[in-house]
XYZ file of C-alpha atoms in Angstrom:
547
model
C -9.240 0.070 -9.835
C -9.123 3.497 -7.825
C -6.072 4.656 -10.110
C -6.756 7.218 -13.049
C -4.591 6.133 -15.810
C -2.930 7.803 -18.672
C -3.438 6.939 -22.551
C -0.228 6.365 -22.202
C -0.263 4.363 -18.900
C -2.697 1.831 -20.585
C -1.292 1.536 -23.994
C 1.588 0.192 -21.743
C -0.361 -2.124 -20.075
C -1.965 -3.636 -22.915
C 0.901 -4.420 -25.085
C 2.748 -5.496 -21.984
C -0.236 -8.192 -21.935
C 0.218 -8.856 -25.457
C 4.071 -9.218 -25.573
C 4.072 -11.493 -22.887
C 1.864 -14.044 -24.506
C -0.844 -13.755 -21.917
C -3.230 -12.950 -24.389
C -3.993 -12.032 -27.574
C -4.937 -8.373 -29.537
C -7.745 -9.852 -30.904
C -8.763 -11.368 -27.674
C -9.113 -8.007 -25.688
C -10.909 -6.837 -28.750
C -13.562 -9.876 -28.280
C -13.678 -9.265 -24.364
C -13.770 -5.742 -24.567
C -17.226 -5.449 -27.451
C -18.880 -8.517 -25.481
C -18.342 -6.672 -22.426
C -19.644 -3.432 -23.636
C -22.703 -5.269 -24.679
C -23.394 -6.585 -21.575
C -22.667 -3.477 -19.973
C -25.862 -1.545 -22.060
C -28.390 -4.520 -21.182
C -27.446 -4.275 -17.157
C -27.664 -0.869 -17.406
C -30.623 -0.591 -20.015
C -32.674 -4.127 -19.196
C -35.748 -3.648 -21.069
C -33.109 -3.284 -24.551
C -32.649 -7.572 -23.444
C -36.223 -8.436 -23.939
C -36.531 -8.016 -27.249
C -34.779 -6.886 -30.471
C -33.992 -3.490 -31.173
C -31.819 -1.162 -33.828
C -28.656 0.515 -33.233
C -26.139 2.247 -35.238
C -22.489 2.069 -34.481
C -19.994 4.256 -35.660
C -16.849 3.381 -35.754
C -13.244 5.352 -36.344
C -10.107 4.632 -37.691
C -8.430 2.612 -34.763
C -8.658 0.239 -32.314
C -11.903 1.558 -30.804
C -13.069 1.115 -34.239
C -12.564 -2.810 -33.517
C -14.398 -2.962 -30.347
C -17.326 -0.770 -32.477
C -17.545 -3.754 -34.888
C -17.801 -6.656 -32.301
C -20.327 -4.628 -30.571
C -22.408 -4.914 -34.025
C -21.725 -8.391 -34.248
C -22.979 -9.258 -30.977
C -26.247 -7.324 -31.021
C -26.921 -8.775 -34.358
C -26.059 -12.228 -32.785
C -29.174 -10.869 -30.337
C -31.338 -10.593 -33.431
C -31.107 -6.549 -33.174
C -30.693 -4.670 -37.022
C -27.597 -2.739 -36.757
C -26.819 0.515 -39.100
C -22.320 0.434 -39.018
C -21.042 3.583 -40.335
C -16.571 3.466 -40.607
C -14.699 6.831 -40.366
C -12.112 6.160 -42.330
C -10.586 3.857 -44.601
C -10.954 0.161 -43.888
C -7.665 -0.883 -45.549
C -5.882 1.600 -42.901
C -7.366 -0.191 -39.935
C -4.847 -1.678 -37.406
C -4.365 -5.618 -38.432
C -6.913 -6.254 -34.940
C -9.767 -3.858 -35.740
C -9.347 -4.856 -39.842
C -9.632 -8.416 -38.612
C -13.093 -7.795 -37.012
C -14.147 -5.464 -39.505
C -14.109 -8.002 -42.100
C -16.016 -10.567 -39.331
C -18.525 -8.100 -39.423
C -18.808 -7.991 -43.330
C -19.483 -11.680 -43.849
C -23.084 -10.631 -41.888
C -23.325 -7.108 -42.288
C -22.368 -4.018 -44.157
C -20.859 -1.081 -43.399
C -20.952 2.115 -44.852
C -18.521 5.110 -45.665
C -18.530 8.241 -43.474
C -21.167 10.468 -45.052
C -23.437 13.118 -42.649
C -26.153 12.552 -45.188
C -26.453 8.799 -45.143
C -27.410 8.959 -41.562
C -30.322 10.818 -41.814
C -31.710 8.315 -43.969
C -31.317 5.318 -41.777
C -34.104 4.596 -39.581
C -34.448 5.484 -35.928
C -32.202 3.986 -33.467
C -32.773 2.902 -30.226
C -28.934 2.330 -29.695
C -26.057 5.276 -30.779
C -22.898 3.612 -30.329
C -19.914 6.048 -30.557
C -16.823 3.938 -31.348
C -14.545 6.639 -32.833
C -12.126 8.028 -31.057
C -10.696 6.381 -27.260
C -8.179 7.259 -24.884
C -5.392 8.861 -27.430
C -6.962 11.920 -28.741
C -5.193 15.056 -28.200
C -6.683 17.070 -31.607
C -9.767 18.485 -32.672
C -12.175 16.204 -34.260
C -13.153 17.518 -37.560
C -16.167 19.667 -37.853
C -18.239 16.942 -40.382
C -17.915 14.267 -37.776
C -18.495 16.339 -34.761
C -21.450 17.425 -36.691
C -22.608 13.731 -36.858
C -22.217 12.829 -33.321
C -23.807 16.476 -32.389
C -27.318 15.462 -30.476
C -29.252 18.237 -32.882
C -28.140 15.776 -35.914
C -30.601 13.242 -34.312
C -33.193 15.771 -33.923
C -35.823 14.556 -36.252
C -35.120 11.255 -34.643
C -35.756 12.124 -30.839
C -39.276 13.149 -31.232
C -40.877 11.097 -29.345
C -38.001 8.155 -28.984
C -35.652 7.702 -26.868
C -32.049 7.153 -28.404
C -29.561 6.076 -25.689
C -26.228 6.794 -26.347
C -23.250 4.607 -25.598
C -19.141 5.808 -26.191
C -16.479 3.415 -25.862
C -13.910 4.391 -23.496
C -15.372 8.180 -24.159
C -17.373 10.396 -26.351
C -15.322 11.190 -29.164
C -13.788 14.332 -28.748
C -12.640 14.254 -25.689
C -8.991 14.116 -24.255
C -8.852 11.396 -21.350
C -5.558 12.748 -20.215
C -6.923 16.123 -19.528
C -10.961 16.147 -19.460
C -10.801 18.790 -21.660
C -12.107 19.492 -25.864
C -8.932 20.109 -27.815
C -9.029 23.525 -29.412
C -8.686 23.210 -33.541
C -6.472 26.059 -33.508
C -5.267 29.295 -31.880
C -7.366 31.364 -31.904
C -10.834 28.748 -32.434
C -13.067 27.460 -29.924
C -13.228 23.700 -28.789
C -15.372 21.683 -31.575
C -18.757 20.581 -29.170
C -18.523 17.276 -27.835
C -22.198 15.417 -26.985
C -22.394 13.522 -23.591
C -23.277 10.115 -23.499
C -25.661 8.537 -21.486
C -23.103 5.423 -20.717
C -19.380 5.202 -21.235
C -18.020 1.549 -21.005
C -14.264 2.068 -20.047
C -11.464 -0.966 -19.511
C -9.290 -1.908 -16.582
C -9.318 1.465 -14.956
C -10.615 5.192 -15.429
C -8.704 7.446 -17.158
C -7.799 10.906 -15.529
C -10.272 13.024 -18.182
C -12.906 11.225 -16.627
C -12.822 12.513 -13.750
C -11.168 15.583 -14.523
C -12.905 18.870 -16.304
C -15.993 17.960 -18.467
C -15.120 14.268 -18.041
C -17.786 13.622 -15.674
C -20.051 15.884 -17.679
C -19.858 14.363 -20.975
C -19.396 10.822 -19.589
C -22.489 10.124 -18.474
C -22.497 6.708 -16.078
C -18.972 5.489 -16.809
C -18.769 1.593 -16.080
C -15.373 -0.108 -15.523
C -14.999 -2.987 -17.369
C -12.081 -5.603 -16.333
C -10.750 -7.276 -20.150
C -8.403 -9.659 -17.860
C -4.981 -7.866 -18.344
C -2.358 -9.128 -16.564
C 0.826 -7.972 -15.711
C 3.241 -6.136 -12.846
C 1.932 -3.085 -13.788
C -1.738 -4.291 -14.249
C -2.048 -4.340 -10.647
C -3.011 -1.174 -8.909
C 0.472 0.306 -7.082
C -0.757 1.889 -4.041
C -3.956 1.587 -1.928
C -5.719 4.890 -0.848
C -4.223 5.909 2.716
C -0.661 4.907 2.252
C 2.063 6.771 0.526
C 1.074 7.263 -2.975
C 2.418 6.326 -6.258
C 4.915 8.626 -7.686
C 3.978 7.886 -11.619
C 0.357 7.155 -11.161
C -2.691 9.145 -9.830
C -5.535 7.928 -7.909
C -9.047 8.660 -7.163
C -9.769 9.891 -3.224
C -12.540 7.091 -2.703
C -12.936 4.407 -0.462
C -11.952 1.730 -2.660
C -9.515 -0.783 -3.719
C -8.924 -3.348 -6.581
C -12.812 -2.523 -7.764
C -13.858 -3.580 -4.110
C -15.036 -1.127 -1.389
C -12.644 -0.703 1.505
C -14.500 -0.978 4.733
C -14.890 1.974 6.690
C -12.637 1.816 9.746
C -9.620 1.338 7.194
C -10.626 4.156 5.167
C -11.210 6.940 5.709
C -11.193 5.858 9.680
C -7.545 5.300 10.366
C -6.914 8.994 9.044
C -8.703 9.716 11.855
C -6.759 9.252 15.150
C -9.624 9.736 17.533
C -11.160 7.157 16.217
C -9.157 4.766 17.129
C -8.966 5.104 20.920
C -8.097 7.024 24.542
C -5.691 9.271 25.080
C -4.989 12.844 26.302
C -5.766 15.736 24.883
C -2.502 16.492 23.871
C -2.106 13.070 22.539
C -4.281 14.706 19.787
C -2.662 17.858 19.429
C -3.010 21.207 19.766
C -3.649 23.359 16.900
C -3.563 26.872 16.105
C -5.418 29.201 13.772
C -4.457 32.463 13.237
C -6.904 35.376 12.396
C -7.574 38.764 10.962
C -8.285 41.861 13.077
C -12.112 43.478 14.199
C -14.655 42.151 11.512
C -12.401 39.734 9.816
C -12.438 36.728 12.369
C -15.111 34.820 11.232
C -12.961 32.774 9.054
C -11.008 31.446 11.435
C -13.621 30.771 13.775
C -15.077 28.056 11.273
C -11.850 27.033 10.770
C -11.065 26.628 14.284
C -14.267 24.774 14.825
C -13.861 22.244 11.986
C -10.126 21.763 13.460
C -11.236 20.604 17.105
C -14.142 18.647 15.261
C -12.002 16.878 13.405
C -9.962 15.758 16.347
C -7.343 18.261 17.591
C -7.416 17.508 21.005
C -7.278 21.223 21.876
C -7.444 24.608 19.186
C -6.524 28.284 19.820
C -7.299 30.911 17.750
C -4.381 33.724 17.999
C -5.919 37.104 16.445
C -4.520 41.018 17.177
C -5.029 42.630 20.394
C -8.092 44.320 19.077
C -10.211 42.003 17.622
C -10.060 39.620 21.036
C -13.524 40.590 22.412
C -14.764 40.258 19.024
C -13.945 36.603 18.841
C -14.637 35.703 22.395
C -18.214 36.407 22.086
C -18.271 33.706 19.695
C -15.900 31.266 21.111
C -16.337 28.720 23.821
C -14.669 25.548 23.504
C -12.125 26.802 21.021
C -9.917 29.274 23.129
C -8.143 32.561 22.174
C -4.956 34.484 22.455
C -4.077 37.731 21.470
C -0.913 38.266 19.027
C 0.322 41.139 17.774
C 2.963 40.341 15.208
C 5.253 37.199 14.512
C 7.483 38.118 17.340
C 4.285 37.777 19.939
C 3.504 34.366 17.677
C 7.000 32.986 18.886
C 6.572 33.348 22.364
C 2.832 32.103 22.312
C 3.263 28.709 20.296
C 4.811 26.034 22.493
C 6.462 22.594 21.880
C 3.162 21.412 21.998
C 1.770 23.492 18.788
C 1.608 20.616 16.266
C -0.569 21.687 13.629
C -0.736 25.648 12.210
C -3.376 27.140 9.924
C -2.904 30.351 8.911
C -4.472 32.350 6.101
C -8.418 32.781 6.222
C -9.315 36.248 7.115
C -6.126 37.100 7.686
C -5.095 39.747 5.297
C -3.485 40.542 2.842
C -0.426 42.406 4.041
C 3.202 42.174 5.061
C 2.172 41.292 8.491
C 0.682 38.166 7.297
C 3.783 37.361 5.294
C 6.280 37.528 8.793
C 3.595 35.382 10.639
C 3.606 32.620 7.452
C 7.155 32.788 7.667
C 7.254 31.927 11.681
C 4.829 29.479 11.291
C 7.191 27.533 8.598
C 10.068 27.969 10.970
C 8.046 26.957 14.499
C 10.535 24.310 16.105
C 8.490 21.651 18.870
C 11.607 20.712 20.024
C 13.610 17.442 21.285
C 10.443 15.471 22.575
C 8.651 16.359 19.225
C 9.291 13.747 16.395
C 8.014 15.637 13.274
C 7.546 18.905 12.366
C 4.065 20.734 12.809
C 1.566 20.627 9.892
C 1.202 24.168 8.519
C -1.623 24.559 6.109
C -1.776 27.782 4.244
C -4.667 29.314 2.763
C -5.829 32.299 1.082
C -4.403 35.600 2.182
C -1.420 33.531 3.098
C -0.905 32.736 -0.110
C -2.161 35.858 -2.061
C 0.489 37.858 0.457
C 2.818 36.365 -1.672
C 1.767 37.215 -4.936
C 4.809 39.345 -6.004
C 7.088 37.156 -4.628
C 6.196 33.309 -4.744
C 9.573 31.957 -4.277
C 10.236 33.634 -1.024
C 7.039 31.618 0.347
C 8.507 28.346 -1.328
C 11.622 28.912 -0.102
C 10.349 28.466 3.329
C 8.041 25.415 2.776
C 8.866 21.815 4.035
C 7.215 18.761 3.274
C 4.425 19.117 6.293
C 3.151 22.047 4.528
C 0.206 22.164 2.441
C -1.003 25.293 0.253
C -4.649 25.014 -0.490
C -5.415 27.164 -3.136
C -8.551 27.589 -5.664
C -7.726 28.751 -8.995
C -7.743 32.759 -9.048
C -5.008 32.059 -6.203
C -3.049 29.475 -7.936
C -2.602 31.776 -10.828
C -1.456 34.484 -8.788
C 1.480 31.685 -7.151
C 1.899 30.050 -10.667
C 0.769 32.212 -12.964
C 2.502 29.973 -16.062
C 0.318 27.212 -14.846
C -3.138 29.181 -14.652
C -5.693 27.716 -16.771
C -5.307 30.258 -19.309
C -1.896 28.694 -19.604
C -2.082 25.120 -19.274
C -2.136 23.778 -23.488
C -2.507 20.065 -23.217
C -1.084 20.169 -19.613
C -3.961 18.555 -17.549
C -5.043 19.661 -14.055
C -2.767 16.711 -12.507
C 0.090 17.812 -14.278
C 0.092 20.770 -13.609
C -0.533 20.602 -9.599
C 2.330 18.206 -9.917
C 4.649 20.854 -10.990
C 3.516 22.955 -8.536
C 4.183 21.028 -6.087
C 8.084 20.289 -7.137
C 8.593 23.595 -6.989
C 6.869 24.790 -3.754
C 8.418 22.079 -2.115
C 5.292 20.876 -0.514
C 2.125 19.537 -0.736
C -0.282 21.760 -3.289
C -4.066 21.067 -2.980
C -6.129 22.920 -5.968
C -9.620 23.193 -5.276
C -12.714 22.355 -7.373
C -15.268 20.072 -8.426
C -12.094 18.108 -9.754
C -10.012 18.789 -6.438
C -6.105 17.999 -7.381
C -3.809 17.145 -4.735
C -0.090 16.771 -5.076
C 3.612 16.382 -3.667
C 7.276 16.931 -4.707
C 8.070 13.641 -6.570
C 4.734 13.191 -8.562
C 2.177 11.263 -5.876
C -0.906 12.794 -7.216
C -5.013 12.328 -6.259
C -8.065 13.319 -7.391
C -10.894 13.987 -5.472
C -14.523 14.522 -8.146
C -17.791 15.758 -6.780
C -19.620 14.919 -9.180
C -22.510 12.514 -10.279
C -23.864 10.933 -7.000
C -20.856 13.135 -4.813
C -22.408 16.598 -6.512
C -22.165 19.130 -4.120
C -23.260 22.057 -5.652
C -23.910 24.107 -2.438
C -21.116 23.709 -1.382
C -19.723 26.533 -3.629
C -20.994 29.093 -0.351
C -18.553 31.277 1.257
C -16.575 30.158 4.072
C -16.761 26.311 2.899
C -12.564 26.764 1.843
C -11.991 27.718 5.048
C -13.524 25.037 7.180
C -11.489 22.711 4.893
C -8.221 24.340 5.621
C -9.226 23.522 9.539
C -10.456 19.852 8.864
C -7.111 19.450 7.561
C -5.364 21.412 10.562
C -7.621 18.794 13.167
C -6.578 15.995 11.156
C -3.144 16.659 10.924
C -2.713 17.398 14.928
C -2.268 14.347 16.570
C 1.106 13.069 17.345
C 0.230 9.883 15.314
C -1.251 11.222 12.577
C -0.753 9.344 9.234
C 1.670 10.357 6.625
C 0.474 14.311 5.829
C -0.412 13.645 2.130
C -2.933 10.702 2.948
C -4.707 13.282 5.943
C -5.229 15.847 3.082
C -6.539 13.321 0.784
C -9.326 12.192 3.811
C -9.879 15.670 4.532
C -10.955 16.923 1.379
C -13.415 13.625 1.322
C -14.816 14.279 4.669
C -15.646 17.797 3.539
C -18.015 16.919 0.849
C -19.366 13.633 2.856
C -20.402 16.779 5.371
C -21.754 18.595 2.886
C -23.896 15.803 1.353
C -25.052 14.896 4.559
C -26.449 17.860 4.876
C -27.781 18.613 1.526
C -29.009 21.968 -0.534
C -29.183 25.075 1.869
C -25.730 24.409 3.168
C -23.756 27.568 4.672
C -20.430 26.929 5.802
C -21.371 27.353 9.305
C -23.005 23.649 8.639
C -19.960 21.825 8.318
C -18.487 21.454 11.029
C -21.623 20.393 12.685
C -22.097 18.057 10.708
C -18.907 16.072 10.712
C -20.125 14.349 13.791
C -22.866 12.222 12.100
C -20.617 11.456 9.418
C -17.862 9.654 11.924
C -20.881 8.292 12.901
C -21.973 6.493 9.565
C -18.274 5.986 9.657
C -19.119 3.667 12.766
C -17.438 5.593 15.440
């Protein structure tokens, strides 16, 4: 699945399963701790060979349940296996009591007690089976001090212990990514990462969102066989997303790769044939004046990379022979104020970035405004794209409605977080509670009227009505250097080139493919990247692409 669930989302699912009769509690239980198993020994092989020891710990629900079939089975495998409960056994749900007392008739299992573990032997196996996807509180300090990696410390010397978590580490809140706070005015009680995290049906937003990735480890996807209308994933990546549901920005569907030239490729018009160069569009990036250009330039590059079909930067009077020494193929125009932008952008203008380098100023707030308001006229079907990008968006700091008042549903705002604070300021991260990234871009969205894209490793995009993705650069899409200056810019202009053409795809699925394309072009090109890279090396990605 490429859709990032809810604990809410699949609680639905899997009593939906249930009710109808498909399949039994106890069933998904048995599917879900023989899965899990066979989940450590494909990812672990030498733990098949031979017998080893683990110690499972197991909480108070459900994921309790699935801790004690794990036990079972690796005792069926001749392993010895330590089973710690947190909590109390007669308080189990009827599913998780049921295989609780399974496990007795072969096993023990002891009470929650920090010192007891220190007196079991070493294990080769630390299964956390405590807390799933419905945490939203603090876990309390004596079992966070259990699962903290220091408690194994006289253990690790010189052994390996591999640690597994069920659906997550404990601790963490799969809605948001994020450690709930115990209080106020306390800090979030330390969660350890896990080298493996065995999920079911689908990821869950927090694990791709925040520390997710970070205290996930490897996170394997484990189908349990639930069935169901709403099983089934809603919307495949490059149509018109799901208004309920978020999905990851990856070239997948239904846990099978999508092949190439239908995604990302058919975001990409000039990829898909001849035609004029105004059959691809002609887009427009606006810059600062002398010294401030440079911006623009790389987004003006990236933009006729990408596949404008022709790009003009517009900058003041005075900074023209500054940016004609550095432009060739992209051309130039002078423009004074939003009155000179009126007369200069044509029918033909279909795609408008406006923002990097620009300024901060009033100036930049009258050309934003003309930019929203460009008409193409009768032979133009759609709107132009606008995307809007820093200064265009900090101009509007003391006054964020008067920008939103303007938007339409072809614009997209780009900011990273110091800027969305400064346009949302109740929905900065200092703000957000047990709001999580998507929700939060999702609200943004309603009220700008218009597509918000919130930069970061855990890039959030989002439009009026709740279609929300997630794009995560992290694990094998890391892209540490690509935190360099410039590198938001040249995204604002892959977006711009994308956008362009007359037969562009819907806007929201070209910003999805944009932000993708960016970090394939930065992991093509690997550490050392400046942002001058990018653009040049979006070429050899279309190529892998197999343009």
């Amino acid at each position: 699945m490429t859709e990032l669930l809810t604990a809410a989302q699949m609680r639905q699912i899997e009593r939906d399963a249930i009710d109808s009769g498909a399949v039994t509690g106890l069933e998904l239980m048995e599917r879900a701790g023989r899965g899990v198993v066979d989940a450590v020994f494909q990812k672990w092989p030498d733990m098949s060979e031979t017998s080893h020891r683990a110690m499972v710990l197991c909480g108070p629900g459900n994921n309790g349940g699935d801790g004690f079939v794990v036990a079972r089975r690796l005792a069926d495998r001749g392993w010895d296996v330590d089973v710690f409960l947190y909590g109390d056994a007669a308080k189990l749900p009827p599913d998780a009591k049921a295989n609780h007392d399974l496990w007795l008739t072969s096993g023990t299992v002891s009470p929650f007690e920090p010192t007891a573990f220190r007196g079991c032997a070493r294990p080769d196996l630390f299964v956390d089976a405590v807390f799933g996807t419905g945490l939203t509180r603090s876990i309390p300090e004596d079992l966070a001090m259990v699962l903290e990696a220091r408690m194994m410390g006289n253990w690790r010397r010189g052994h390996t212990i591999r640690r597994l978590a069920i659906d997550c580490p404990s601790g963490l809140n799969l809605d948001t990514g994020m450690l709930p706070s115990s209080g106020a005015n306390k800090m979030p009680t330390r969660v350890n990462s896990a080298h493996l995290t065995v999920t079911f049906h689908s990821l869950k937003a927090g694990h791709k969102l925040g520390l997710g990735p970070t205290l996930c480890g490897d996170v394997q996807i484990l189908d349990i066989g639930l069935t169901g209308p709403d099983a089934a994933a809603r919307a495949m990546i490059g149509t018109v997303p799901d208004g309920e549901r978020a999905r990851l920005i990856d070239p997948c569907f239904g846990n099978h790769p999508l092949p190439p030239r239908i995604w990302p490729g058919a975001m990409i018009v000039k990829l898909r044939g001849s035609g004029h160069k105004y059959d691809y569009g002609h887009a427009m990036v606006l810059a600062g004046g002398p010294g401030r250009g440079g911006a623009a330039r790389l987004a003006a590059r990236m933009a006729l990379r990408s596949g404008a079909g022709l790009v003009t930067v517009l900058c003041p009077p005075d900074a023209v022979l500054e940016n004609a020494c550095h432009l060739d193929a992209v051309m130039l125009h002078a423009c004074r104020d939003a009155d000179a932008f009126c007369q200069i952008a044509d029918d033909r203008v279909s795609a408008l970035c406006l923002g990097p380098g620009m300024g901060v100023a009033p100036e930049t707030r009258n050309l934003v405004a003309a930019a929203l308001a460009h008409q193409r006229g009768d032979r133009a079907w759609r709107k132009a794209a606008v995307v809007l990008d820093a200064d265009a968006l900090v101009s509007f700091e003391d006054n964020p409605e008067a920008l939103f008042s303007q938007c339409h549903s072809r614009t997209v705002l780009t900011p990273h977080e110091g800027e969305f604070a400064r346009l949302f300021p109740d929905l900065a991260q200092s703000e957000r509670s047990d709001r999580s990234k998507i929700d939060v871009v999702r609200l943004a969205a309603d009220r700008a009227g218009c597509i918000v894209l919130l930069k970061g490793e855990d890039t959030v995009i989002a439009q009026p009505g709740g279609g929300a993705s997630v794009h995560s650069a992290t694990g094998d899409r890391a892209v540490p250097w690509l935190a360099t200056a410039g590198a938001g810019d040249v995204l604002a202009g892959l977006i711009t080139g994308l956008a362009a053409p007359e037969t562009a795809p819907d806007f929201f699925c070209v910003v999805e493919a944009a932000v993708w394309l960016h970090c394939e072009a930065a992991r093509a090109f690997g550490p050392g990247l400046i942002a001058e890279d990018l653009p040049e090396q979006l070429p050899q990605v279309f190529r892998r692409l197999g343009a």
